[in-house]
């Protein structure tokens, strides 16, 4: 099994924080906002770096590094995922926190953005070690999280079990159960119906709208999906259920392709057994780098940042890209894709389904009133479609790409909140 290189290790690597700041600078320019406001939005309001001591299963003590970054509080408490990955660094967490601010504003949630990261490879830790890391990291960042302060959720390398441990650790410290401190919890602990697949549901829903806007019918469309984790796997499933032929899929360990369409259910069963898409006998193995360049109508990057760059954007053959991942396309690649009339549905819109249903989970937890799956899905679809229409209308009116339009709508809302609140003292 070969492991796919992380983009940060390749020559064309750009730093996500530079990308995030460039996108903000363009929006500030377009909106004519002043430099002071720009400076306040270009950096996080609060960040905490912690050393997390850990006892490995063999008794050896070690220490790992964790971060929590809160980018902006103007619209409400901060919200954002927790990532366990060997590639985590503070600047990456800062970029991801900033993107969360824009995402929450774009879909009108009463939150600012945050993100957390712990620099470990979760695959080389036992479940008991992961529990100890999670609980100790939570204990270290305890002073700056809470249901009215900052609310973590799952991201790369973490899941609902991680959230259950965080919720329990926080609750023990408070002396009572506090379900609203995290979202993405198991349903048995106050998780929301529909949360687990919300990001993927949103990605697939917007992908179908984007294809339709280009005159491509779902049942005549082909797709490639990069990443087969919490986002990519169900996005591929929902697309296949809508009639799209998913012809290429990759993960960190390999990639498979089948022109006739991959049976996503059977691929998922293979991944449950083996931990990777590699070795799936019902499709051919292909180099992982080819998934982004596949000859398809729709490309869904749903893994990590910086995978569509100036180096490969001219060779991308998809007509529509829907960003399941955060920050998969660099600014230089965006320009190349726009010049080639490739429609890019940006991350802050495309993958907002997860934070939308996280918000629903937080509302349900705080009010102790539970909604049905149908109610959750209906509300999710409404918020996403409103944002899609809003961004499309702004883009058409101003001649901007969907990313530029989404950034302008989001940054304008955050700036408006600041104007109304004023500066204290
Ligand atoms: P995950 O850990 O569940 O899955 C990540 C997947 O990407 C895995 O299949 C992994 O093998 C694969 N991968 C990693 N490196 C790769 C590489 N170099 N090439 C190909 N595949 C690779 O994480 P996730 O929660 O699915 O998150 C994926 C992306 O979606 C991230 O950018 C994350 O920030 C974003 N996102 C997640 C959510 C959510 O609700 N989980 C919400 C919004 C955005």
Tab-separated table of C-alpha atoms and ligand atoms in Angstrom:
chain	number	residue	atom	x	y	z
A	1	UNK	CA	0.000	0.000	0.000
A	2	UNK	CA	1.403	3.436	-0.932
A	3	UNK	CA	0.553	6.482	1.096
A	4	UNK	CA	-0.437	9.552	-0.893
A	5	UNK	CA	1.821	12.574	-0.338
A	6	UNK	CA	0.327	15.436	1.649
A	7	UNK	CA	0.263	18.560	-0.570
A	8	UNK	CA	2.299	20.422	2.053
A	9	UNK	CA	5.156	18.087	1.092
A	10	UNK	CA	5.035	18.972	-2.622
A	11	UNK	CA	6.853	21.734	-4.487
A	12	UNK	CA	3.710	23.688	-5.385
A	13	UNK	CA	2.514	23.855	-1.773
A	14	UNK	CA	0.927	27.117	-0.738
A	15	UNK	CA	0.055	27.851	2.854
A	16	UNK	CA	-3.664	27.757	3.663
A	17	UNK	CA	-3.263	30.877	5.822
A	18	UNK	CA	-1.851	32.826	2.851
A	19	UNK	CA	-4.793	31.610	0.745
A	20	UNK	CA	-7.322	32.592	3.413
A	21	UNK	CA	-5.757	36.043	3.831
A	22	UNK	CA	-5.630	36.632	0.076
A	23	UNK	CA	-9.323	35.750	-0.244
A	24	UNK	CA	-10.136	38.156	2.603
A	25	UNK	CA	-8.025	40.949	1.081
A	26	UNK	CA	-9.888	40.602	-2.230
A	27	UNK	CA	-13.276	40.779	-0.475
A	28	UNK	CA	-12.198	43.802	1.589
A	29	UNK	CA	-11.096	45.532	-1.634
A	30	UNK	CA	-14.329	44.754	-3.444
A	31	UNK	CA	-16.447	45.902	-0.498
A	32	UNK	CA	-14.349	49.042	0.037
A	33	UNK	CA	-13.842	48.291	3.755
A	34	UNK	CA	-11.250	50.247	5.708
A	35	UNK	CA	-7.789	49.005	6.613
A	36	UNK	CA	-8.422	48.932	10.377
A	37	UNK	CA	-11.356	46.594	9.960
A	38	UNK	CA	-9.315	44.494	7.529
A	39	UNK	CA	-6.559	44.127	10.134
A	40	UNK	CA	-9.070	43.047	12.793
A	41	UNK	CA	-10.450	40.344	10.482
A	42	UNK	CA	-7.098	39.127	9.145
A	43	UNK	CA	-5.987	37.628	12.453
A	44	UNK	CA	-7.563	35.496	15.169
A	45	UNK	CA	-8.988	37.141	18.254
A	46	UNK	CA	-7.754	34.417	20.577
A	47	UNK	CA	-5.549	31.364	20.273
A	48	UNK	CA	-4.204	28.796	22.673
A	49	UNK	CA	-1.378	26.313	22.152
A	50	UNK	CA	-1.105	23.485	24.657
A	51	UNK	CA	1.327	20.664	25.261
A	52	UNK	CA	-0.684	17.542	25.915
A	53	UNK	CA	1.134	14.977	28.065
A	54	UNK	CA	0.190	11.411	27.194
A	55	UNK	CA	0.924	7.973	28.597
A	56	UNK	CA	1.225	5.459	25.740
A	57	UNK	CA	-0.259	1.999	26.279
A	58	UNK	CA	3.200	0.555	27.036
A	59	UNK	CA	3.591	3.048	29.905
A	60	UNK	CA	5.981	5.428	28.070
A	61	UNK	CA	5.198	9.115	28.652
A	62	UNK	CA	5.192	11.436	25.634
A	63	UNK	CA	3.840	14.843	24.739
A	64	UNK	CA	1.867	16.116	21.732
A	65	UNK	CA	0.972	19.637	20.625
A	66	UNK	CA	-2.580	20.984	20.364
A	67	UNK	CA	-4.097	24.293	19.299
A	68	UNK	CA	-7.459	26.022	19.540
A	69	UNK	CA	-7.912	29.194	17.509
A	70	UNK	CA	-10.944	31.494	17.780
A	71	UNK	CA	-10.981	33.783	14.806
A	72	UNK	CA	-13.914	36.131	15.379
A	73	UNK	CA	-16.659	36.659	18.009
A	74	UNK	CA	-18.696	39.521	16.510
A	75	UNK	CA	-21.690	37.434	15.417
A	76	UNK	CA	-21.739	35.078	18.416
A	77	UNK	CA	-19.824	32.261	20.104
A	78	UNK	CA	-17.179	30.590	17.967
A	79	UNK	CA	-17.705	27.262	16.241
A	80	UNK	CA	-15.414	24.883	14.409
A	81	UNK	CA	-14.032	21.377	14.179
A	82	UNK	CA	-11.185	19.584	15.908
A	83	UNK	CA	-8.615	17.900	13.658
A	84	UNK	CA	-6.234	15.072	14.566
A	85	UNK	CA	-3.519	14.915	11.906
A	86	UNK	CA	0.280	14.740	11.754
A	87	UNK	CA	0.169	17.812	9.456
A	88	UNK	CA	-1.567	20.126	11.947
A	89	UNK	CA	0.257	23.399	12.523
A	90	UNK	CA	-0.852	26.673	14.039
A	91	UNK	CA	-1.091	28.538	10.723
A	92	UNK	CA	-3.260	25.802	9.230
A	93	UNK	CA	-5.591	26.001	12.239
A	94	UNK	CA	-5.703	29.805	11.877
A	95	UNK	CA	-6.751	29.494	8.237
A	96	UNK	CA	-9.414	26.910	9.015
A	97	UNK	CA	-10.757	29.095	11.860
A	98	UNK	CA	-11.012	32.099	9.541
A	99	UNK	CA	-12.890	30.070	6.901
A	100	UNK	CA	-15.342	29.007	9.647
A	101	UNK	CA	-16.133	32.672	10.370
A	102	UNK	CA	-17.081	33.275	6.736
A	103	UNK	CA	-18.980	29.980	6.454
A	104	UNK	CA	-21.152	30.691	9.508
A	105	UNK	CA	-21.867	34.237	8.316
A	106	UNK	CA	-22.662	33.085	4.770
A	107	UNK	CA	-25.409	30.716	5.918
A	108	UNK	CA	-26.557	33.159	8.599
A	109	UNK	CA	-25.661	31.215	11.742
A	110	UNK	CA	-25.137	33.233	14.946
A	111	UNK	CA	-21.507	32.155	15.300
A	112	UNK	CA	-17.956	33.251	14.659
A	113	UNK	CA	-15.311	30.798	13.480
A	114	UNK	CA	-12.859	28.614	15.373
A	115	UNK	CA	-10.793	25.498	14.777
A	116	UNK	CA	-8.730	23.074	16.814
A	117	UNK	CA	-5.939	20.697	15.954
A	118	UNK	CA	-3.776	18.105	17.637
A	119	UNK	CA	-0.602	17.040	15.839
A	120	UNK	CA	-0.919	13.243	15.908
A	121	UNK	CA	-1.582	10.510	13.399
A	122	UNK	CA	-4.716	8.975	14.946
A	123	UNK	CA	-4.111	5.750	13.034
A	124	UNK	CA	-0.992	5.055	15.091
A	125	UNK	CA	-2.801	5.512	18.425
A	126	UNK	CA	-4.992	2.907	20.157
A	127	UNK	CA	-8.582	3.869	21.106
A	128	UNK	CA	-7.499	4.101	24.766
A	129	UNK	CA	-4.633	6.466	23.818
A	130	UNK	CA	-6.979	8.577	21.682
A	131	UNK	CA	-9.352	8.853	24.635
A	132	UNK	CA	-6.515	10.035	26.904
A	133	UNK	CA	-5.285	12.594	24.317
A	134	UNK	CA	-8.813	13.890	23.751
A	135	UNK	CA	-9.615	14.243	27.444
A	136	UNK	CA	-6.312	15.902	28.334
A	137	UNK	CA	-6.503	18.289	25.334
A	138	UNK	CA	-10.060	19.177	26.396
A	139	UNK	CA	-8.920	19.768	29.969
A	140	UNK	CA	-6.118	22.044	28.725
A	141	UNK	CA	-8.422	24.222	26.553
A	142	UNK	CA	-11.292	24.129	29.087
A	143	UNK	CA	-10.979	27.821	30.027
A	144	UNK	CA	-11.806	28.949	26.487
A	145	UNK	CA	-14.594	26.552	25.408
A	146	UNK	CA	-18.256	26.264	26.446
A	147	UNK	CA	-21.734	26.347	24.912
A	148	UNK	CA	-21.771	30.149	24.925
A	149	UNK	CA	-18.070	30.580	24.187
A	150	UNK	CA	-16.669	28.121	21.640
A	151	UNK	CA	-18.232	24.860	20.479
A	152	UNK	CA	-15.987	22.195	18.862
A	153	UNK	CA	-17.168	19.508	16.385
A	154	UNK	CA	-15.557	16.624	14.459
A	155	UNK	CA	-13.169	17.219	11.562
A	156	UNK	CA	-10.369	15.219	9.903
A	157	UNK	CA	-9.289	12.326	12.134
A	158	UNK	CA	-11.978	12.824	14.815
A	159	UNK	CA	-15.531	11.513	15.124
A	160	UNK	CA	-18.602	11.327	17.338
A	161	UNK	CA	-16.720	9.244	19.929
A	162	UNK	CA	-14.154	12.060	20.213
A	163	UNK	CA	-17.034	14.488	20.829
A	164	UNK	CA	-18.535	12.195	23.488
A	165	UNK	CA	-15.197	12.215	25.379
A	166	UNK	CA	-14.933	16.008	25.068
A	167	UNK	CA	-18.486	16.500	26.298
A	168	UNK	CA	-17.909	14.169	29.240
A	169	UNK	CA	-14.610	15.807	30.229
A	170	UNK	CA	-16.145	19.292	30.087
A	171	UNK	CA	-19.267	18.153	31.970
A	172	UNK	CA	-17.242	16.479	34.754
A	173	UNK	CA	-15.362	19.750	35.261
A	174	UNK	CA	-18.658	21.656	35.551
A	175	UNK	CA	-20.385	19.107	37.798
A	176	UNK	CA	-23.326	18.625	35.432
A	177	UNK	CA	-23.995	17.466	31.870
A	178	UNK	CA	-23.469	20.198	29.267
A	179	UNK	CA	-24.565	18.805	25.875
A	180	UNK	CA	-24.156	22.159	24.087
A	181	UNK	CA	-20.373	22.301	24.530
A	182	UNK	CA	-19.737	20.198	21.397
A	183	UNK	CA	-21.725	19.119	18.339
A	184	UNK	CA	-21.442	15.996	16.235
A	185	UNK	CA	-22.162	13.891	19.334
A	186	UNK	CA	-23.681	10.404	19.180
A	187	UNK	CA	-27.488	10.592	19.058
A	188	UNK	CA	-27.667	8.755	22.408
A	189	UNK	CA	-25.859	11.722	24.014
A	190	UNK	CA	-27.888	14.525	22.460
A	191	UNK	CA	-26.594	14.425	18.898
A	192	UNK	CA	-28.949	15.578	16.170
A	193	UNK	CA	-30.717	13.382	13.689
A	194	UNK	CA	-29.026	13.901	10.337
A	195	UNK	CA	-25.787	15.455	11.695
A	196	UNK	CA	-23.473	12.589	10.738
A	197	UNK	CA	-24.292	12.886	7.025
A	198	UNK	CA	-25.194	16.617	6.959
A	199	UNK	CA	-21.980	17.861	5.325
A	200	UNK	CA	-22.192	15.193	2.629
A	201	UNK	CA	-25.908	15.779	2.096
A	202	UNK	CA	-25.196	19.480	1.551
A	203	UNK	CA	-22.267	18.765	-0.783
A	204	UNK	CA	-24.370	16.408	-2.909
A	205	UNK	CA	-27.387	18.758	-2.911
A	206	UNK	CA	-25.304	21.717	-4.066
A	207	UNK	CA	-23.479	19.529	-6.602
A	208	UNK	CA	-26.818	18.636	-8.191
A	209	UNK	CA	-27.875	22.300	-8.265
A	210	UNK	CA	-24.507	23.276	-9.771
A	211	UNK	CA	-24.721	20.557	-12.442
A	212	UNK	CA	-28.265	21.648	-13.256
A	213	UNK	CA	-27.102	25.276	-13.589
A	214	UNK	CA	-24.672	24.032	-16.262
A	215	UNK	CA	-27.391	22.064	-18.042
A	216	UNK	CA	-26.000	18.675	-16.934
A	217	UNK	CA	-28.594	16.113	-15.824
A	218	UNK	CA	-27.698	14.012	-12.768
A	219	UNK	CA	-28.447	10.739	-14.525
A	220	UNK	CA	-26.107	11.702	-17.370
A	221	UNK	CA	-23.312	12.976	-15.125
A	222	UNK	CA	-20.045	11.401	-13.975
A	223	UNK	CA	-18.119	12.290	-10.818
A	224	UNK	CA	-14.774	11.770	-9.074
A	225	UNK	CA	-14.482	12.035	-5.296
A	226	UNK	CA	-11.181	12.633	-3.492
A	227	UNK	CA	-11.328	11.454	0.130
A	228	UNK	CA	-13.590	8.693	1.417
A	229	UNK	CA	-14.021	9.783	5.040
A	230	UNK	CA	-16.936	11.398	6.829
A	231	UNK	CA	-17.567	13.844	3.962
A	232	UNK	CA	-16.482	12.013	0.790
A	233	UNK	CA	-18.062	8.667	1.522
A	234	UNK	CA	-21.648	9.832	2.000
A	235	UNK	CA	-21.278	12.519	-0.672
A	236	UNK	CA	-20.398	9.723	-3.130
A	237	UNK	CA	-23.344	7.686	-1.842
A	238	UNK	CA	-25.857	10.559	-2.176
A	239	UNK	CA	-24.558	11.384	-5.667
A	240	UNK	CA	-24.872	7.742	-6.742
A	241	UNK	CA	-28.403	7.619	-5.275
A	242	UNK	CA	-29.275	10.669	-7.406
A	243	UNK	CA	-28.133	8.791	-10.533
A	244	UNK	CA	-24.634	10.262	-10.897
A	245	UNK	CA	-22.025	7.724	-12.048
A	246	UNK	CA	-19.129	7.943	-9.560
A	247	UNK	CA	-16.179	6.698	-11.617
A	248	UNK	CA	-13.140	7.471	-9.410
A	249	UNK	CA	-12.567	7.587	-5.646
A	250	UNK	CA	-9.389	8.035	-3.601
A	251	UNK	CA	-8.230	8.178	-0.007
A	252	UNK	CA	-4.869	8.664	1.709
A	253	UNK	CA	-3.753	5.150	0.752
A	254	UNK	CA	-4.760	4.844	-2.897
A	255	UNK	CA	-7.369	5.332	-5.613
A	256	UNK	CA	-9.745	3.203	-7.665
A	257	UNK	CA	-11.677	3.817	-10.877
A	258	UNK	CA	-14.396	2.181	-12.967
A	259	UNK	CA	-15.866	3.850	-16.065
A	260	UNK	CA	-19.108	1.933	-15.568
A	261	UNK	CA	-19.529	3.475	-12.106
A	262	UNK	CA	-18.270	2.273	-8.728
A	263	UNK	CA	-20.766	0.552	-6.446
A	264	UNK	CA	-20.386	2.922	-3.479
A	265	UNK	CA	-22.137	0.607	-1.015
A	266	UNK	CA	-19.753	-2.236	-1.834
A	267	UNK	CA	-16.746	0.111	-1.747
A	268	UNK	CA	-17.885	1.340	1.702
A	269	UNK	CA	-18.143	-2.258	2.911
A	270	UNK	CA	-14.590	-2.894	1.615
A	271	UNK	CA	-13.339	0.229	3.476
A	272	UNK	CA	-15.077	-0.938	6.670
A	273	UNK	CA	-13.193	-4.237	6.387
A	274	UNK	CA	-9.765	-2.947	5.324
A	275	UNK	CA	-9.615	0.742	6.277
A	276	UNK	CA	-8.917	1.954	2.720
A	277	UNK	CA	-10.319	2.080	-0.824
A	278	UNK	CA	-7.039	0.535	-2.043
A	279	UNK	CA	-7.405	-3.116	-2.975
A	280	UNK	CA	-11.111	-2.874	-3.914
A	281	UNK	CA	-11.328	-5.753	-6.373
A	282	UNK	CA	-14.383	-4.459	-8.281
A	283	UNK	CA	-12.524	-1.421	-9.693
A	284	UNK	CA	-9.049	-0.761	-11.127
A	285	UNK	CA	-6.251	0.787	-9.098
A	286	UNK	CA	-5.132	4.177	-10.469
A	287	UNK	CA	-2.514	6.686	-9.258
A	288	UNK	CA	-4.164	8.854	-6.585
A	289	UNK	CA	-3.027	12.066	-8.322
A	290	UNK	CA	-5.278	11.163	-11.303
A	291	UNK	CA	-8.532	11.546	-9.370
A	292	UNK	CA	-8.376	15.341	-9.458
A	293	UNK	CA	-7.672	15.165	-13.202
A	294	UNK	CA	-10.334	12.554	-14.033
A	295	UNK	CA	-12.422	13.043	-17.173
A	296	UNK	CA	-15.711	13.692	-15.357
A	297	UNK	CA	-18.434	16.334	-15.164
A	298	UNK	CA	-18.119	16.806	-11.403
A	299	UNK	CA	-15.100	16.760	-9.102
A	300	UNK	CA	-15.612	16.654	-5.335
A	301	UNK	CA	-12.373	17.208	-3.406
A	302	UNK	CA	-13.275	15.979	0.097
A	303	UNK	CA	-9.923	15.344	1.780
A	304	UNK	CA	-7.486	18.129	2.582
A	305	UNK	CA	-6.431	21.594	1.520
A	306	UNK	CA	-4.235	22.648	-1.422
A	307	UNK	CA	-4.905	19.803	-3.878
A	308	UNK	CA	-5.920	21.916	-6.900
A	309	UNK	CA	-3.000	24.233	-7.556
A	310	UNK	CA	-1.408	26.286	-10.321
A	311	UNK	CA	0.429	23.080	-11.279
A	312	UNK	CA	-2.617	20.961	-12.104
A	313	UNK	CA	-5.583	23.374	-12.552
A	314	UNK	CA	-5.126	23.609	-16.317
A	315	UNK	CA	-5.390	19.809	-16.527
A	316	UNK	CA	-8.574	19.482	-14.447
A	317	UNK	CA	-11.219	18.141	-16.835
A	318	UNK	CA	-14.307	18.461	-14.621
A	319	UNK	CA	-16.746	21.237	-15.591
A	320	UNK	CA	-17.996	21.633	-12.016
A	321	UNK	CA	-16.001	21.436	-8.763
A	322	UNK	CA	-17.832	21.256	-5.446
A	323	UNK	CA	-15.487	21.720	-2.491
A	324	UNK	CA	-16.332	19.197	0.210
A	325	UNK	CA	-12.945	19.880	1.822
A	326	UNK	CA	-11.893	23.214	3.266
A	327	UNK	CA	-9.405	25.097	1.099
A	328	UNK	CA	-8.751	22.466	-1.599
A	329	UNK	CA	-8.213	25.077	-4.356
A	330	UNK	CA	-5.441	27.674	-4.244
A	331	UNK	CA	-6.031	31.266	-5.365
A	332	UNK	CA	-3.764	30.778	-8.383
A	333	UNK	CA	-5.737	27.671	-9.382
A	334	UNK	CA	-9.016	29.580	-8.928
A	335	UNK	CA	-7.935	32.107	-11.553
A	336	UNK	CA	-6.994	29.342	-14.025
A	337	UNK	CA	-10.310	27.527	-13.458
A	338	UNK	CA	-12.338	30.753	-13.816
A	339	UNK	CA	-10.576	31.550	-17.106
A	340	UNK	CA	-11.524	28.057	-18.318
A	341	UNK	CA	-15.149	28.603	-17.184
A	342	UNK	CA	-15.036	25.761	-14.653
A	343	UNK	CA	-17.740	26.368	-12.030
A	344	UNK	CA	-16.294	26.143	-8.504
A	345	UNK	CA	-18.784	25.940	-5.627
A	346	UNK	CA	-16.585	27.215	-2.786
A	347	UNK	CA	-16.002	25.380	0.486
A	348	UNK	CA	-17.708	27.970	2.688
A	349	UNK	CA	-20.929	27.255	0.793
A	350	UNK	CA	-20.453	23.684	-0.418
A	351	UNK	CA	-19.624	22.068	2.925
A	352	UNK	CA	-21.712	24.341	5.170
A	353	UNK	CA	-24.271	21.567	5.746
A	354	UNK	CA	-22.177	20.236	8.633
A	355	UNK	CA	-22.095	23.441	10.628
A	356	UNK	CA	-25.748	24.133	9.829
A	357	UNK	CA	-26.860	20.864	11.426
A	358	UNK	CA	-24.295	21.413	14.211
A	359	UNK	CA	-26.168	24.644	14.881
A	360	UNK	CA	-29.449	22.686	14.935
A	361	UNK	CA	-27.857	20.228	17.384
A	362	UNK	CA	-26.728	23.095	19.633
A	363	UNK	CA	-30.206	24.667	19.533
A	364	UNK	CA	-31.818	21.303	20.368
A	365	UNK	CA	-29.330	20.648	23.189
A	366	UNK	CA	-29.817	24.096	24.699
A	367	UNK	CA	-33.612	23.837	24.555
A	368	UNK	CA	-33.867	20.075	25.273
A	369	UNK	CA	-36.371	19.764	22.425
A	370	UNK	CA	-35.581	17.201	19.717
A	371	UNK	CA	-36.448	17.463	16.043
A	372	UNK	CA	-37.222	14.635	13.625
A	373	UNK	CA	-34.821	13.732	10.816
A	374	UNK	CA	-37.314	15.118	8.297
A	375	UNK	CA	-37.458	18.456	10.129
A	376	UNK	CA	-33.656	18.664	10.234
A	377	UNK	CA	-33.299	17.854	6.536
A	378	UNK	CA	-35.993	20.313	5.515
A	379	UNK	CA	-34.402	23.153	7.497
A	380	UNK	CA	-30.930	22.224	6.166
A	381	UNK	CA	-32.112	22.285	2.556
A	382	UNK	CA	-33.826	25.651	3.070
A	383	UNK	CA	-30.730	27.372	4.514
A	384	UNK	CA	-28.441	25.905	1.840
A	385	UNK	CA	-30.734	26.824	-1.041
A	386	UNK	CA	-31.147	30.374	0.294
A	387	UNK	CA	-27.363	30.764	0.470
A	388	UNK	CA	-26.920	29.219	-3.012
A	389	UNK	CA	-29.466	31.611	-4.557
A	390	UNK	CA	-27.995	34.579	-2.687
A	391	UNK	CA	-24.431	33.809	-3.818
A	392	UNK	CA	-25.487	33.124	-7.410
A	393	UNK	CA	-27.459	36.369	-7.604
A	394	UNK	CA	-24.547	38.396	-6.180
A	395	UNK	CA	-22.113	36.677	-8.543
A	396	UNK	CA	-24.314	37.423	-11.571
A	397	UNK	CA	-24.861	41.033	-10.472
A	398	UNK	CA	-21.184	41.782	-9.855
A	399	UNK	CA	-19.476	39.532	-12.415
A	400	UNK	CA	-17.577	37.686	-9.683
A	401	UNK	CA	-16.867	33.970	-9.253
A	402	UNK	CA	-18.977	32.060	-6.749
A	403	UNK	CA	-16.041	32.142	-4.272
A	404	UNK	CA	-15.596	35.897	-4.606
A	405	UNK	CA	-19.354	36.375	-4.251
A	406	UNK	CA	-19.591	34.092	-1.210
A	407	UNK	CA	-16.653	35.829	0.457
A	408	UNK	CA	-18.156	39.279	-0.177
A	409	UNK	CA	-21.541	38.277	1.254
A	410	UNK	CA	-19.923	36.704	4.341
A	411	UNK	CA	-17.330	39.398	5.037
A	412	UNK	CA	-19.953	42.135	4.620
A	413	UNK	CA	-22.127	40.472	7.288
A	414	UNK	CA	-19.225	40.160	9.716
A	415	UNK	CA	-18.226	43.787	9.083
A	416	UNK	CA	-21.818	44.906	9.651
A	417	UNK	CA	-21.885	43.117	13.024
A	418	UNK	CA	-18.715	44.950	14.017
A	419	UNK	CA	-20.141	48.316	12.903
A	420	UNK	CA	-23.283	47.802	14.973
A	421	UNK	CA	-21.399	46.631	18.065
A	422	UNK	CA	-18.806	49.392	17.832
A	423	UNK	CA	-15.436	49.379	19.578
A	424	UNK	CA	-15.217	49.060	23.350
A	425	UNK	CA	-14.143	51.201	25.126
B	1	LIG	P1	-12.000	12.283	7.572
B	1	LIG	O1	-10.786	12.164	8.419
B	1	LIG	O2	-13.250	11.585	7.998
B	1	LIG	O3	-11.677	11.803	6.073
B	1	LIG	C1	-10.625	12.334	5.328
B	1	LIG	C2	-10.460	11.455	4.086
B	1	LIG	O4	-9.460	12.039	3.231
B	1	LIG	C3	-9.965	10.035	4.389
B	1	LIG	O5	-10.596	9.138	3.495
B	1	LIG	C4	-8.466	10.126	4.091
B	1	LIG	O6	-7.919	8.855	3.794
B	1	LIG	C5	-8.509	11.036	2.900
B	1	LIG	N1	-7.215	11.691	2.583
B	1	LIG	C6	-6.322	12.241	3.432
B	1	LIG	N2	-5.258	12.687	2.758
B	1	LIG	C7	-5.503	12.429	1.446
B	1	LIG	C8	-4.782	12.666	0.247
B	1	LIG	N3	-3.585	13.242	0.252
B	1	LIG	N4	-5.342	12.262	-0.926
B	1	LIG	C9	-6.555	11.657	-0.951
B	1	LIG	N5	-7.283	11.415	0.157
B	1	LIG	C10	-6.752	11.791	1.335
B	1	LIG	O7	-12.261	13.859	7.406
B	1	LIG	P2	-13.614	14.556	6.942
B	1	LIG	O8	-14.369	14.962	8.163
B	1	LIG	O9	-14.274	13.761	5.879
B	1	LIG	O10	-13.032	15.912	6.339
B	1	LIG	C11	-12.596	16.027	4.977
B	1	LIG	C12	-12.547	17.503	4.600
B	1	LIG	O11	-13.855	18.063	4.748
B	1	LIG	C13	-11.627	18.377	5.453
B	1	LIG	O12	-11.118	19.417	4.648
B	1	LIG	C14	-12.569	18.966	6.481
B	1	LIG	O13	-12.078	20.161	7.069
B	1	LIG	C15	-13.781	19.203	5.620
B	1	LIG	N6	-15.058	19.339	6.324
B	1	LIG	C16	-15.498	18.357	7.159
B	1	LIG	C17	-16.730	18.519	7.783
B	1	LIG	C18	-17.322	17.449	8.664
B	1	LIG	O14	-18.486	17.610	9.074
B	1	LIG	N7	-16.632	16.362	8.943
B	1	LIG	C19	-17.474	19.685	7.588
B	1	LIG	C20	-16.992	20.659	6.717
B	1	LIG	C21	-15.780	20.469	6.092
